[in-house]
Coordinates of C-alpha atoms in Angstrom, one line a residue:
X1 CA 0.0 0.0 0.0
X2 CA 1.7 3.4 -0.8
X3 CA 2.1 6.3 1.2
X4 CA 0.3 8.7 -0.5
X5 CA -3.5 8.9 0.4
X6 CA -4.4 12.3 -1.7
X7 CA -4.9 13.0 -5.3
X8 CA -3.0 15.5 -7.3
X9 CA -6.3 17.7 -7.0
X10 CA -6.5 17.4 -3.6
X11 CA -2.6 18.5 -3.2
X12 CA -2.5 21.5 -5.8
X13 CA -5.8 22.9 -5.2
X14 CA -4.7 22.6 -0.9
X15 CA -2.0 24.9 0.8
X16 CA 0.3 22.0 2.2
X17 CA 3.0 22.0 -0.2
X18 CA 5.9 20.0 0.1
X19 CA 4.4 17.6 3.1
X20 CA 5.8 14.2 1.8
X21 CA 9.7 15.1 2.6
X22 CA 8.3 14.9 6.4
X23 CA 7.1 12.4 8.4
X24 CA 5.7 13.5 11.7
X25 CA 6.9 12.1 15.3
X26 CA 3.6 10.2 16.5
X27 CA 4.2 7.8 12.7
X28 CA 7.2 7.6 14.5
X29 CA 6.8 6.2 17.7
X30 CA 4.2 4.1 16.1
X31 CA 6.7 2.7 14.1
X32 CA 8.7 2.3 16.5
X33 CA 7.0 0.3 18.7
X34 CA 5.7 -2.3 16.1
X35 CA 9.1 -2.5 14.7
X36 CA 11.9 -2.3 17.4
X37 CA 9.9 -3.3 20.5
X38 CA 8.2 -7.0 21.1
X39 CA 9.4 -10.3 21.9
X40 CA 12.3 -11.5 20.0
X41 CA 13.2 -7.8 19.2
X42 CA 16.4 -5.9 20.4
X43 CA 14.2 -4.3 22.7
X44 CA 12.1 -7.1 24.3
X45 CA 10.0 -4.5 26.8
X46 CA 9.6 -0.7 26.5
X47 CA 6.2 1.1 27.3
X48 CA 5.0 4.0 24.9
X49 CA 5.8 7.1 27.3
X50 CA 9.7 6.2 27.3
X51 CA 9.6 6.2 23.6
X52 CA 7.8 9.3 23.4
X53 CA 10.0 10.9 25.8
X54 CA 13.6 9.9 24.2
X55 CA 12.0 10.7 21.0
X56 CA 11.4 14.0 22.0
X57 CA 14.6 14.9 23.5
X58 CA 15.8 13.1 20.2
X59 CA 14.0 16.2 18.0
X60 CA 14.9 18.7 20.3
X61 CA 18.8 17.5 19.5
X62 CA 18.6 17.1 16.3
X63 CA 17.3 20.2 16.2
X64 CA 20.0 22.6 16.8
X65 CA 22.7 21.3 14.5
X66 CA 21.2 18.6 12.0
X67 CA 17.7 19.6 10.8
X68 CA 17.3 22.6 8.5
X69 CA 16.7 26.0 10.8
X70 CA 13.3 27.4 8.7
X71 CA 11.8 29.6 11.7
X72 CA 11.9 33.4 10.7
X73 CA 10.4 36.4 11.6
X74 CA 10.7 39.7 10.3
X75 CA 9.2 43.3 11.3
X76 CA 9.5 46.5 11.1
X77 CA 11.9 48.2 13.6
X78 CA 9.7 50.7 16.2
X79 CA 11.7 53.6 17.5
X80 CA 12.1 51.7 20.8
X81 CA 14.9 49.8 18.9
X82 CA 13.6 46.7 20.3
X83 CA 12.4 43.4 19.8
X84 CA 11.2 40.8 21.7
X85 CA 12.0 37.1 21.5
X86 CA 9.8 34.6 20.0
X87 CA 7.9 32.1 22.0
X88 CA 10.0 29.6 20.6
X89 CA 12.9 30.9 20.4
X90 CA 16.4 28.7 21.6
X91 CA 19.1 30.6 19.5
X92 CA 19.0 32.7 16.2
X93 CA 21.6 31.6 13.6
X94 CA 21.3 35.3 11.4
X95 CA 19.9 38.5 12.2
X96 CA 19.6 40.8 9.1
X97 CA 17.7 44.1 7.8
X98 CA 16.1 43.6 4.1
X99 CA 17.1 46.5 1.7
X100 CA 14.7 48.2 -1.1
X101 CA 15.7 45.6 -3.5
X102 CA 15.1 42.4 -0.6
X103 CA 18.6 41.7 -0.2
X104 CA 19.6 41.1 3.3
X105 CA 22.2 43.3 5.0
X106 CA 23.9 40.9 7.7
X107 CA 24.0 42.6 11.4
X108 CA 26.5 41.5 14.0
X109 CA 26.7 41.0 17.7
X110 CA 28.4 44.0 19.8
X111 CA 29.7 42.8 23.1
X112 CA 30.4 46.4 24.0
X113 CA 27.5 47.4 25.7
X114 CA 24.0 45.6 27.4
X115 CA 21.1 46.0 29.3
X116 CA 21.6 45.6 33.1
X117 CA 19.8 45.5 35.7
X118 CA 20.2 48.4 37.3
X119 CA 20.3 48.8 41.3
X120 CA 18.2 50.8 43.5
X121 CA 20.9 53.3 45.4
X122 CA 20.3 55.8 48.4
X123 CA 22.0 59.2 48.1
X124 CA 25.3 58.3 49.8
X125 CA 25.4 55.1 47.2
X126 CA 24.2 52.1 49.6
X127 CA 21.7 49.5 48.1
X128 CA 18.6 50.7 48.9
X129 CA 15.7 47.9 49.9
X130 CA 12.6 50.5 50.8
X131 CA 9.5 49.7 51.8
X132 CA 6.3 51.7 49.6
X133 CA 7.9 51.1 46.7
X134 CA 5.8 52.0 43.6
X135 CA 5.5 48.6 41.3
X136 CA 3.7 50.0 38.2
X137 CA 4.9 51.7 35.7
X138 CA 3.1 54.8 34.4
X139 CA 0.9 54.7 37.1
X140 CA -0.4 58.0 36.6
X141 CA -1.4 57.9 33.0
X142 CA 1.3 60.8 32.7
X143 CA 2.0 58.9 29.3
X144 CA 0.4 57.1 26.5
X145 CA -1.6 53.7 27.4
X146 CA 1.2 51.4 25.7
X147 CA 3.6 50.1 26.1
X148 CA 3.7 50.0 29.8
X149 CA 0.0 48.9 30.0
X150 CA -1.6 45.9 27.8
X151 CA -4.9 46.3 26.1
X152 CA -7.8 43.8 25.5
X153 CA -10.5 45.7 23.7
X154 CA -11.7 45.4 20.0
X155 CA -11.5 48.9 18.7
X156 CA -8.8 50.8 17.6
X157 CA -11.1 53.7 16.7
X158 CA -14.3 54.7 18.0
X159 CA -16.4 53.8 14.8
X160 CA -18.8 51.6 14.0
X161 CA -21.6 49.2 16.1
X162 CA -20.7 47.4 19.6
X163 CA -17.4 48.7 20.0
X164 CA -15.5 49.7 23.3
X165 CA -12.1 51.2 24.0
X166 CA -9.4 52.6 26.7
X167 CA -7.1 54.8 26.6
X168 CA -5.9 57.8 28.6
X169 CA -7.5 61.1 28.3
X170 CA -6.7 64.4 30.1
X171 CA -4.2 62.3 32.0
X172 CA -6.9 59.7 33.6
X173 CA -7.8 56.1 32.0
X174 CA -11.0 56.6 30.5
X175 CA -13.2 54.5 29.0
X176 CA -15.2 54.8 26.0
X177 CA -18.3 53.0 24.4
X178 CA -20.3 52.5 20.9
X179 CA -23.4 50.3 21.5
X180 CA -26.2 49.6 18.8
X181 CA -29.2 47.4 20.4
X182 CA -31.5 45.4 17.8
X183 CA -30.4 42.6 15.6
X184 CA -30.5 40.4 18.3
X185 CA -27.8 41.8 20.5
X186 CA -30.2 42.6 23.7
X187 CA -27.8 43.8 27.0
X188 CA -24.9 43.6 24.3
X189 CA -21.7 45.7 26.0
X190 CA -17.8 45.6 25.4
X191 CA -15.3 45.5 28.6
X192 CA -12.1 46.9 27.5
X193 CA -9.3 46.1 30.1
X194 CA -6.2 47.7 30.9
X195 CA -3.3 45.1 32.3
X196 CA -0.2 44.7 33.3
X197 CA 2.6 41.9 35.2
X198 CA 4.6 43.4 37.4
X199 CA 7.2 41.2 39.5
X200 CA 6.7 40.9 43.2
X201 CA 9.6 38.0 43.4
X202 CA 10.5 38.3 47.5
X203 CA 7.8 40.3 48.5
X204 CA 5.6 38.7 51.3
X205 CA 2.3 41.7 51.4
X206 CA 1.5 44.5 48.8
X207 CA -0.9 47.6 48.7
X208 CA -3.3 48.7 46.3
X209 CA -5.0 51.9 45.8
X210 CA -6.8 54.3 43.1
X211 CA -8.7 57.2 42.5
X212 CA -12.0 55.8 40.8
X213 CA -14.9 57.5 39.3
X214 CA -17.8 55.1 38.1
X215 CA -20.6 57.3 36.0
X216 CA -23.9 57.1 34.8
X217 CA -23.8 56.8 31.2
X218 CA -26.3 58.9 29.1
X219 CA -27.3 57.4 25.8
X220 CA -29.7 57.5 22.9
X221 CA -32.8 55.0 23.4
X222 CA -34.6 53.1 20.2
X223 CA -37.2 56.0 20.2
X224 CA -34.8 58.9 20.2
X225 CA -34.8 60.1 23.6
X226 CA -32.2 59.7 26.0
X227 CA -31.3 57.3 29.2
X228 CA -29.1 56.9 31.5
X229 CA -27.3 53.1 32.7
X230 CA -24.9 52.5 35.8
X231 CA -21.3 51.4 35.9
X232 CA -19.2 49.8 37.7
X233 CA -15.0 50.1 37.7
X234 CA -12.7 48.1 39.5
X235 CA -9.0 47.8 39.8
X236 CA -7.2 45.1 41.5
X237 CA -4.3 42.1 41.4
X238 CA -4.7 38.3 40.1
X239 CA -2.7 36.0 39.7
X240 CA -3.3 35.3 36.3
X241 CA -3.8 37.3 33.0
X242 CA -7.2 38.8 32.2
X243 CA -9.3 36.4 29.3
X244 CA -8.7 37.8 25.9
X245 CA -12.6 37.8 25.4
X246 CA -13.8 41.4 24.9
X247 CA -17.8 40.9 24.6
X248 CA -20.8 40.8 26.4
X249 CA -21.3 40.5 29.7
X250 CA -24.7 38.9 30.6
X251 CA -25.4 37.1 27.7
X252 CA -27.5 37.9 24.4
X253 CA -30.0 36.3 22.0
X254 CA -27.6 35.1 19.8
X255 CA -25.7 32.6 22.1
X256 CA -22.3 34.7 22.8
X257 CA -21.1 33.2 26.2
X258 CA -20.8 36.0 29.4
X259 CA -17.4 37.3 29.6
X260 CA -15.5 35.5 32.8
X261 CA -13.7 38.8 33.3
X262 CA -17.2 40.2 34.7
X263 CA -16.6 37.9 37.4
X264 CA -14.9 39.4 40.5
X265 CA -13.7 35.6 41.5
X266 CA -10.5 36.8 38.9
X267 CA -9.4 38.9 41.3
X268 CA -8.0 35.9 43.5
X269 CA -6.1 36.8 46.3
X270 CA -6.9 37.7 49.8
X271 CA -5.1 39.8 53.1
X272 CA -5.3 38.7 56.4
X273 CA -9.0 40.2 56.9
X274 CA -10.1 38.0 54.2
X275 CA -10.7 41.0 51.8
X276 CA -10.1 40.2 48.2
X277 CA -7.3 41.9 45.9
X278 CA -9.6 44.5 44.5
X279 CA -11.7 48.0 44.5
X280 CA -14.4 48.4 42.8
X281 CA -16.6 51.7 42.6
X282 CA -20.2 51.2 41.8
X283 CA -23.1 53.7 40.0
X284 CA -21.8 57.4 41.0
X285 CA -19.0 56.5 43.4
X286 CA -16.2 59.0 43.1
X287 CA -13.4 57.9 46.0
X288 CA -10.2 56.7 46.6
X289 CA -10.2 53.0 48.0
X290 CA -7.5 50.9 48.8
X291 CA -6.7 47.2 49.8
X292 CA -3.8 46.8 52.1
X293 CA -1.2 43.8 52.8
X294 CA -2.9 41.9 50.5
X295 CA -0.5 38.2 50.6
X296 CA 1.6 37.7 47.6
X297 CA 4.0 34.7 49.4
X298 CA 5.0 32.5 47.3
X299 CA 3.8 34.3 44.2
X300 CA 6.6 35.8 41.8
X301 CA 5.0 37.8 39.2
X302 CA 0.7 39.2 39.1
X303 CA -1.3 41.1 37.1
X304 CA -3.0 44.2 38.1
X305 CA -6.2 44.9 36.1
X306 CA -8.2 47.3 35.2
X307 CA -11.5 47.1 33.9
X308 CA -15.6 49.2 33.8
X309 CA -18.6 47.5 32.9
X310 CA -21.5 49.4 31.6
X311 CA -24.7 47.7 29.7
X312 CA -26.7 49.4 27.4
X313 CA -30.2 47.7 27.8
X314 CA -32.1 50.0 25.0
X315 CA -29.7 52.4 23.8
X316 CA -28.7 53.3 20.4
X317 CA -25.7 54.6 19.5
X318 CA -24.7 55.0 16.1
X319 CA -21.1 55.7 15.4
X320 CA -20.9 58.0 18.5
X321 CA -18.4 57.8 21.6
X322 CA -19.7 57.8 24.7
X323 CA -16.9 59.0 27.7
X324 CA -17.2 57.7 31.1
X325 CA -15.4 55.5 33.9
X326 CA -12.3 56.9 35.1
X327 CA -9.2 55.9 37.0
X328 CA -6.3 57.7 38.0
X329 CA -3.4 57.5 40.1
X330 CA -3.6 53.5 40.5
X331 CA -1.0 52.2 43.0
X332 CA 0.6 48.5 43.9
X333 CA 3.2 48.9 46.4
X334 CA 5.0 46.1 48.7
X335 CA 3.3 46.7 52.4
X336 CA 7.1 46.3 54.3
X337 CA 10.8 47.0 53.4
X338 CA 12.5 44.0 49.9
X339 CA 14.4 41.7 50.5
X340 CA 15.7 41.6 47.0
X341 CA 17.2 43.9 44.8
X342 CA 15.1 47.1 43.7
X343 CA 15.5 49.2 40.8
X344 CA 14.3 52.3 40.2
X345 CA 10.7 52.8 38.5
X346 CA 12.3 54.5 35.3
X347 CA 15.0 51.8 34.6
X348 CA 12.9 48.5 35.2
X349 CA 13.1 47.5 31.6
X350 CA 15.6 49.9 30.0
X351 CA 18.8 51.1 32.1
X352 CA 20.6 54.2 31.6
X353 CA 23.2 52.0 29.7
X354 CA 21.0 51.1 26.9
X355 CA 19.3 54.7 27.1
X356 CA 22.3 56.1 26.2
X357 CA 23.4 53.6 23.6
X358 CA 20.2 53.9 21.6
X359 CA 20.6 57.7 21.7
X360 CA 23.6 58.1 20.5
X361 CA 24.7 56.5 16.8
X362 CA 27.6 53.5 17.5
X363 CA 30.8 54.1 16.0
X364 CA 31.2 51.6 13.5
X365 CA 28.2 53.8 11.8
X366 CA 29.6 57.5 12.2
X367 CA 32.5 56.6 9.5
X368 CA 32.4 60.3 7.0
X369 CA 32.0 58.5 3.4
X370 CA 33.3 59.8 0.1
X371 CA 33.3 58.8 -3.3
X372 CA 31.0 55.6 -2.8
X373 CA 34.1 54.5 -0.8
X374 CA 34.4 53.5 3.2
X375 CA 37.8 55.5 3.5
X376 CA 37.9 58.7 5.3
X377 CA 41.2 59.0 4.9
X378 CA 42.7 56.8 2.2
X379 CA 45.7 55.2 3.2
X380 CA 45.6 55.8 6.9
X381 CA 43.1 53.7 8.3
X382 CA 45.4 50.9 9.2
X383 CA 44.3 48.0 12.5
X384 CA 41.0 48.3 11.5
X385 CA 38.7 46.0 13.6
X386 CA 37.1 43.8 11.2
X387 CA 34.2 43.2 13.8
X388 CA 33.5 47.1 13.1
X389 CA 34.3 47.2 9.5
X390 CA 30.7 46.9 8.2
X391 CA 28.0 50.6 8.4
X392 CA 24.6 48.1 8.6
X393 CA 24.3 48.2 12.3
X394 CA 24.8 46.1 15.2
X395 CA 22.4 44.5 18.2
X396 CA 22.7 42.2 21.2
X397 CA 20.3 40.2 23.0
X398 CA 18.8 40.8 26.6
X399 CA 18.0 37.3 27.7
X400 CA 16.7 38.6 31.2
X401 CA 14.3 40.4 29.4
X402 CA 14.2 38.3 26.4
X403 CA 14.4 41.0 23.9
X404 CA 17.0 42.0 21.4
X405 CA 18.1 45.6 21.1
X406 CA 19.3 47.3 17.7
X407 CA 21.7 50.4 17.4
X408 CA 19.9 53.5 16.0
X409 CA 20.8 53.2 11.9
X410 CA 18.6 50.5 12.2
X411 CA 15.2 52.1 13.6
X412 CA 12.3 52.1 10.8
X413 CA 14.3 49.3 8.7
X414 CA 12.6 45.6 8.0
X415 CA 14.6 43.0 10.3
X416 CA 14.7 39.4 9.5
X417 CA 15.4 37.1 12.5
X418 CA 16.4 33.7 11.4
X419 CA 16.6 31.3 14.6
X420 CA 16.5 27.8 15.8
X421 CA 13.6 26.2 17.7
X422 CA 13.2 22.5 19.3
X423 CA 10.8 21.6 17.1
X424 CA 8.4 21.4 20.3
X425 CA 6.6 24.2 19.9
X426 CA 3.5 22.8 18.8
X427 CA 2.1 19.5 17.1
X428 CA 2.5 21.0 13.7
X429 CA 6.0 21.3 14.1
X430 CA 6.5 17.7 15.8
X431 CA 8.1 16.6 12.8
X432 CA 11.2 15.0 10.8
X433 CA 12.3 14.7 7.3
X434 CA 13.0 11.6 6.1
X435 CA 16.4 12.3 5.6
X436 CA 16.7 12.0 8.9
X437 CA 14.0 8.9 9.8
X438 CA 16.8 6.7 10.2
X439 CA 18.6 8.9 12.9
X440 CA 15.6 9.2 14.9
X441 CA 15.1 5.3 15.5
X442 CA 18.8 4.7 16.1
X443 CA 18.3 7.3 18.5
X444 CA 15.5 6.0 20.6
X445 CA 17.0 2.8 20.5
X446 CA 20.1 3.8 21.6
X447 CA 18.7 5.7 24.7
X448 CA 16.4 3.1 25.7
X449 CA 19.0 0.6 25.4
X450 CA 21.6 2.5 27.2
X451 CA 19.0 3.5 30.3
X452 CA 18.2 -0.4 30.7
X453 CA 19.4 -3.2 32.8
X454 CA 19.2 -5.5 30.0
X455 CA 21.1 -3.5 27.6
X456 CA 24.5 -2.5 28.7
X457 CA 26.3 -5.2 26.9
X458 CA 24.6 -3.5 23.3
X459 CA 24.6 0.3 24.2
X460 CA 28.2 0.5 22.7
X461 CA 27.0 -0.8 19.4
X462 CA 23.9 1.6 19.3
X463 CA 26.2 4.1 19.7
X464 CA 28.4 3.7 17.4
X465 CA 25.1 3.3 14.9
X466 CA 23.2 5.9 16.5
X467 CA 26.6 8.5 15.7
X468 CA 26.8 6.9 11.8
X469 CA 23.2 7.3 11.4
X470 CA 23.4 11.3 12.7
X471 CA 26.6 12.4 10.6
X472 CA 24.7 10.5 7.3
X473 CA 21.8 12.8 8.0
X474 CA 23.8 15.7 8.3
X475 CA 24.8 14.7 5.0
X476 CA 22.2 14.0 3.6
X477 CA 20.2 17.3 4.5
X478 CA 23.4 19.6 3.5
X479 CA 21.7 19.2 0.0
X480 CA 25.3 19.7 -1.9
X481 CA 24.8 19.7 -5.1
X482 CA 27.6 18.9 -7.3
X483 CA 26.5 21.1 -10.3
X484 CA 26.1 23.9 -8.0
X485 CA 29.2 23.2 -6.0
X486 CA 31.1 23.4 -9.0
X487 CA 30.0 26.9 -10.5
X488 CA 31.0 28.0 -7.0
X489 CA 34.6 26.9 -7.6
X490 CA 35.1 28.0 -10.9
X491 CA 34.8 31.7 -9.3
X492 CA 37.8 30.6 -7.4
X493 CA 40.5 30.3 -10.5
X494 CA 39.7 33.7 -11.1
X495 CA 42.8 35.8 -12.4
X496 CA 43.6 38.8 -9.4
X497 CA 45.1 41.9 -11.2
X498 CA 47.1 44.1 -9.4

């Protein structure tokens, strides 16, 4: 029976070109267990979760240095010079920025600078471990919403039918709503929220606190008149992130689910009086509330959210923002003196090392260039370092962070990460070219073997096989092609005038 279970209609007219060169890891546990495992087999016993386990760590190894690296991401550089890491990220093997014609200009590594984490210090220079310390940044809405705040909400711009947004306005975080009833969207609302982690790694009790204003919303009815519809804002700490579902609150006609983040049960931690992590401000309250030494033992990182629910029962809205629900000066502070290292509030994520690298252009890009050429001074520029001598920029990577940072030539340009995964990332990607088939089972069997009382006498064998059977599909998946290979070379017995 052959392999191939689709017609050539079914495989041009799809999207999954180029499938048959893999085969993916569950074919191959399968196939390993009916072939290499049973009675009078070289492995007379081995349950399915040990092959599934060394055949893992086998495509996570075989990863990094024999399978093709075809991960790559590419964006367009923001003026924070930064970019995070991917999810999946283990190593990158090329970072570049793509010209106007698409060719990729290489960048390379500087080790002369980084990001540290820079130290909390009193006046006179001692480490400083103070108690109150503010743990959000941009608490005050002094700045723009992002970065320092995530968003879950499903409008970008206040047009358009059963829409709802946050942002900061006049220096509070305000909320904003479009709501249409009818077409079977009865009690339909949005619930924007406003999030962010902050790390409370050694602290044992934290404060909360904000200046809240819940309204009454006026609106247009069906009938043209107006009405009015109460809110209600809160603001507190959970352990985990808010859910990414942005609709409805108590359910409609047309079988949308109530959003969980209506629930106050997300805000789940409690202070020795048994109040929960959060304030909430209800109809026309306009206050400032706080929730102290609420117990964060044990806990290294939480969430503080912010979120107003307002239904619209009859109203009609069309294309029109409504403004209402306020809070400013929101505050999460540890209750008693750290433990751990502090740094200040405006260095968290960016110290003044990297402030003042991004500011400034590096100096392998300031060279003065004439005549198309990279010689300032022809003749002179002798112990050049040939780790500067390129102009396309230069970054480094902030593994505490996980971000990578790019010099300042480089801000607006279209980068091109090339990296290596483990090929864990998700079932999809479970998967090994048949180049490399044979390595795979030699190297389950080999790690089986080699883990097993029964074995020890064989392991040496299997190793030797499972080593032959990795370098032959390194060799294999090199792709050299001697046609190729040779119009390379002939550029070699080139004639060099002088």
């Amino acid at each position: 029976m052959g392999l191939l279970d689709t017609t050539n209609k079914e495989y041009y007219q799809g999207n999954d070109y180029g499938n048959y060169q893999f085969t993916s890891l569950s074919d191959i546990i399968n196939q390993f267990m009916v072939v290499y495992v049973g009675e009078n087999k070289i492995i007379p016993k081995a349950s399915r979760v040990d092959v599934a386990f060394h055949a893992q760590r086998a495509l996570q190894e075989l990863s990094f240095d024999t399978f093709k690296s075809v991960k790559s991401q590419q964006i367009d550089l923001p003026p924070t010079l930064v970019m995070p890491l991917p999810h999946d990220y283990v190593n990158y093997t090329k970072l570049s920025w793509a010209d106007s014609a698409g060719i990729k200009r290489p960048l390379y590594p500087t080790k002369s600078t980084s990001n540290p984490f820079q130290i909390l210090q009193n006046d006179d220079g001692q480490y400083s471990f103070p108690a109150d310390t503010q743990l959000i940044t941009n608490a005050d809405f002094s700045s723009d919403i992002e970065p320092s705040w995530n968003l879950i909400t499903n409008a970008n711009t206040m047009v358009g039918s059963y829409q709802g947004n946050v942002g900061v306005i006049d220096g509070k975080l305000t909320w904003r709503y479009v709501t249409k009833n009818g077409q079977g969207a009865y009690n339909w609302t949005q619930l924007p929220i406003a999030y962010q982690q902050i790390d409370v790694t050694g602290q044992n009790y934290i404060n909360i606190s904000a200046d809240g204003v819940a309204e009454q919303i006026t609106f247009n009815t069906q009938g043209g008149s107006t009405d009015t519809t109460d809110s209600t804002v809160r603001f507190g700490v959970s352990t985990s992130p808010p859910n990414e579902m942005v609709e409805n609150i108590v359910g409609s006609t047309n079988g949308y689910p109530s959003n969980p983040n209506a629930k106050t049960s997300i805000f789940d931690l409690q202070n020795a009086d048994g109040d929960y992590s959060y304030l909430e401000w209800v109809g026309t309250e306009s206050s400032t509330k706080e929730v102290i030494d609420i117990d964060v033992r044990g806990v290294n990182h939480v969430y503080v959210i912010a979120l107003a629910i307002t239904e619209f029962p009859t109203g009609q809205v069309y294309g029109e923002a409504v403004n209402g629900n306020t809070l400013d000066n929101v505050s999460v502070t540890n209750s008693s003196a750290s433990v751990m290292l502090q740094s200040p509030l405006s260095n968290r994520t960016e110290s003044s090392t990297w402030n003042n690298y991004k500011a400034n252009t590096p100096s392998e890009n300031q060279d003065d260039y004439q005549d198309d050429t990279y010689w300032p001074a022809h003749g002179e520029r002798y112990g050049l370092d040939p780790q500067h001598a390129q102009a396309n920029g230069s970054f480094y990577i902030d593994s505490r962070l996980g971000r990578i940072h790019f010099s300042s030539n480089i801000s607006g340009k279209t980068v091109i990460l090339d990296y290596i995964s483990d090929s864990l990332g998700t079932d999809a990607e479970m998967q090994v070219h048949k180049f490399a088939e044979e390595a795979m089972y030699k190297w389950i069997a080999h790690a089986i073997i080699s883990t097993s009382s029964y074995g020890q006498q064989l392991a040496p064998r299997f190793k030797k096989e499972k080593f032959a059977a990795v370098r032959q599909a390194k060799l294999r998946l090199s792709s050299i092609k001697l046609e190729e290979l040779t119009q390379v070379l002939r550029g070699k017995s080139k004639q060099i005038k002088h």
